[in-house]
C-alpha atoms as a printed R data frame, in Angstrom:
    type eleno elety resid chain resno       x       y       z
1   ATOM     1    CA   MET     A     1 -36.624  16.284  -7.080
2   ATOM     2    CA   THR     A     2 -32.988  17.446  -6.870
3   ATOM     3    CA   SER     A     3 -34.155  20.331  -4.846
4   ATOM     4    CA   GLN     A     4 -35.762  18.035  -2.373
5   ATOM     5    CA   THR     A     5 -32.682  15.859  -2.058
6   ATOM     6    CA   GLN     A     6 -30.642  18.997  -1.620
7   ATOM     7    CA   GLY     A     7 -33.036  20.230   1.036
8   ATOM     8    CA   ILE     A     8 -32.929  16.843   2.811
9   ATOM     9    CA   HIS     A     9 -29.104  16.817   2.432
10  ATOM    10    CA   GLN     A    10 -28.896  20.325   3.956
11  ATOM    11    CA   LEU     A    11 -31.227  19.249   6.859
12  ATOM    12    CA   LEU     A    12 -29.060  16.153   7.507
13  ATOM    13    CA   GLN     A    13 -25.966  18.378   7.506
14  ATOM    14    CA   ALA     A    14 -27.633  20.921   9.784
15  ATOM    15    CA   GLU     A    15 -28.573  18.128  12.102
16  ATOM    16    CA   LYS     A    16 -25.101  16.724  12.073
17  ATOM    17    CA   ARG     A    17 -23.619  20.237  12.922
18  ATOM    18    CA   ALA     A    18 -26.148  20.639  15.759
19  ATOM    19    CA   LYS     A    19 -25.280  17.181  17.104
20  ATOM    20    CA   ASP     A    20 -21.574  18.068  16.905
21  ATOM    21    CA   LYS     A    21 -22.191  21.347  18.660
22  ATOM    22    CA   LEU     A    22 -24.114  19.528  21.402
23  ATOM    23    CA   GLU     A    23 -21.266  16.918  21.908
24  ATOM    24    CA   GLU     A    24 -18.715  19.788  21.984
25  ATOM    25    CA   ALA     A    25 -20.708  21.680  24.523
26  ATOM    26    CA   LYS     A    26 -21.089  18.512  26.726
27  ATOM    27    CA   ARG     A    27 -17.255  17.999  26.493
28  ATOM    28    CA   ARG     A    28 -16.673  21.547  27.473
29  ATOM    29    CA   LYS     A    29 -19.229  21.223  30.365
30  ATOM    30    CA   GLY     A    30 -17.491  18.043  31.552
31  ATOM    31    CA   LYS     A    31 -14.082  19.846  31.439
32  ATOM    32    CA   ARG     A    32 -15.540  22.801  33.403
33  ATOM    33    CA   LEU     A    33 -17.089  20.465  36.018
34  ATOM    34    CA   LYS     A    34 -13.909  18.533  36.320
35  ATOM    35    CA   GLN     A    35 -11.799  21.751  36.659
36  ATOM    36    CA   ALA     A    36 -14.273  23.165  39.183
37  ATOM    37    CA   LYS     A    37 -14.029  19.931  41.229
38  ATOM    38    CA   GLU     A    38 -10.293  20.060  41.248
39  ATOM    39    CA   GLU     A    39 -10.396  23.755  42.335
40  ATOM    40    CA   ALA     A    40 -12.916  22.887  45.030
41  ATOM    41    CA   MET     A    41 -10.584  20.040  46.192
42  ATOM    42    CA   VAL     A    42  -7.681  22.396  46.461
43  ATOM    43    CA   GLU     A    43  -9.767  24.952  48.327
44  ATOM    44    CA   ILE     A    44 -11.049  22.281  50.746
45  ATOM    45    CA   ASP     A    45  -7.442  20.995  51.313
46  ATOM    46    CA   GLN     A    46  -6.300  24.556  52.071
47  ATOM    47    CA   TYR     A    47  -9.149  25.154  54.434
48  ATOM    48    CA   ARG     A    48  -8.607  21.809  56.104
49  ATOM    49    CA   MET     A    49  -4.902  22.683  56.767
50  ATOM    50    CA   GLN     A    50  -5.846  26.059  57.997
51  ATOM    51    CA   ARG     A    51  -8.393  24.671  60.488
52  ATOM    52    CA   ASP     A    52  -5.902  21.786  61.400
53  ATOM    53    CA   LYS     A    53  -3.197  24.458  62.134
54  ATOM    54    CA   GLU     A    54  -5.702  26.464  64.347
55  ATOM    55    CA   PHE     A    55  -6.781  23.284  66.153
56  ATOM    56    CA   ARG     A    56  -3.093  22.245  66.936
57  ATOM    57    CA   LEU     A    57  -2.421  25.860  68.186
58  ATOM    58    CA   LYS     A    58  -5.425  25.789  70.547
59  ATOM    59    CA   GLN     A    59  -4.598  22.291  71.578
60  ATOM    60    CA   SER     A    60  -1.014  23.282  72.455
61  ATOM    61    CA   ASN     A    61  -2.365  26.298  74.442
62  ATOM    62    CA   ILE     A    62  -4.725  24.072  76.328
63  ATOM    63    CA   MET     A    63  -2.279  21.284  76.926
64  ATOM    64    CA   GLY     A    64   0.302  23.710  77.995
65  ATOM    65    CA   SER     A    65  -2.054  25.259  80.638
66  ATOM    66    CA   GLN     A    66  -3.041  21.712  81.643
67  ATOM    67    CA   SER     A    67   0.649  20.815  82.321
68  ATOM    68    CA   ASN     A    68   0.832  24.092  84.456
69  ATOM    69    CA   LEU     A    69  -2.194  22.965  86.320
70  ATOM    70    CA   SER     A    70  -0.729  19.546  86.928
71  ATOM    71    CA   ASP     A    71   2.432  21.171  88.289
72  ATOM    72    CA   GLU     A    72   0.385  23.443  90.477
73  ATOM    73    CA   ILE     A    73  -1.689  20.507  91.788
74  ATOM    74    CA   GLU     A    74   1.555  18.529  92.491
75  ATOM    75    CA   GLU     A    75   2.934  21.453  94.404
76  ATOM    76    CA   GLN     A    76  -0.340  21.857  96.483
77  ATOM    77    CA   THR     A    77  -0.253  18.129  97.178
78  ATOM    78    CA   LEU     A    78   3.311  18.214  98.494
79  ATOM    79    CA   ARG     A    79   2.578  21.259 100.706
80  ATOM    80    CA   LYS     A    80  -0.540  19.448 102.152
81  ATOM    81    CA   ILE     A    81   1.501  16.198 102.842
82  ATOM    82    CA   GLN     A    82   4.253  18.437 104.580
83  ATOM    83    CA   GLU     A    83   1.434  20.177 106.668
84  ATOM    84    CA   LEU     A    84  -0.045  16.829 107.746
85  ATOM    85    CA   ASN     A    85   3.293  15.368 108.568
86  ATOM    86    CA   GLY     A    86   3.896  18.418 110.800
87  ATOM    87    CA   HIS     A    87   0.564  18.005 112.481
88  ATOM    88    CA   TYR     A    88   1.313  14.289 113.066
89  ATOM    89    CA   ASN     A    89   4.756  14.851 114.447
90  ATOM    90    CA   LYS     A    90   3.364  17.545 116.726
91  ATOM    91    CA   CYS     A    91   0.563  15.535 118.198
92  ATOM    92    CA   MET     A    92   1.915  12.062 118.058
93  ATOM    93    CA   GLU     A    93   3.711  12.230 121.384
94  ATOM    94    CA   CYS     A    94   0.715  13.584 123.206
95  ATOM    95    CA   VAL     A    95  -1.631  10.944 121.782
96  ATOM    96    CA   MET     A    96   0.819   8.132 122.632
97  ATOM    97    CA   LYS     A    97   0.935   9.364 126.265
98  ATOM    98    CA   GLN     A    98  -2.790   9.444 126.449
99  ATOM    99    CA   LEU     A    99  -3.067   5.910 125.038
100 ATOM   100    CA   LEU     A   100  -0.398   4.476 127.278
101 ATOM   101    CA   SER     A   101  -1.935   6.138 130.324
102 ATOM   102    CA   MET     A   102  -5.379   4.694 129.453
103 ATOM   103    CA   VAL     A   103  -3.827   1.249 129.004
104 ATOM   104    CA   CYS     A   104  -1.384   1.181 131.912
105 ATOM   105    CA   ASP     A   105  -3.235   3.180 134.680
106 ATOM   106    CA   MET     A   106  -6.277   0.944 135.149
107 ATOM   107    CA   LYS     A   107  -8.618   1.654 137.928
108 ATOM   108    CA   PRO     A   108 -10.867  -1.298 138.545
109 ATOM   109    CA   GLU     A   109 -14.443  -0.244 139.253
110 ATOM   110    CA   ILE     A   110 -17.794  -1.991 139.269
111 ATOM   111    CA   HIS     A   111 -20.037  -1.115 136.324
112 ATOM   112    CA   VAL     A   112 -23.026   1.034 137.252
113 ATOM   113    CA   ASN     A   113 -25.527  -1.510 135.847
114 ATOM   114    CA   TYR     A   114 -24.088  -4.483 137.757
115 ATOM   115    CA   ARG     A   115 -26.430  -6.189 140.229
116 ATOM   116    CA   ALA     A   116 -25.254  -8.521 142.673
117 ATOM   117    CA   THR     A   117 -27.355 -11.654 142.859
118 ATOM   118    CA   LYS     A   118 -27.701 -13.559 146.044
């Protein structure tokens, strides 16, 4: 009988040790998962900062070229305005003479479709 109780007692102790080992393993696993998660977050932050830096660099390059384009467009617009003003000044006097001659030099004529009714 004592051997049975000793056997049962040993079994219970073995069961308790196994349960303790399982709990310890779960704790270590939880620690490792937490540590891995923290490491992953650090890695993600580093990657995000790197990509953000690259994005800002590309954006500054593009925006810089866009400002150059806007300056170029502004310059082209001013040249075109000067060109149109030159044509206007060149042709204005001639057009005004034509317009005044058409208005002032009237030649009364009967229209070709006019029929005299009696």
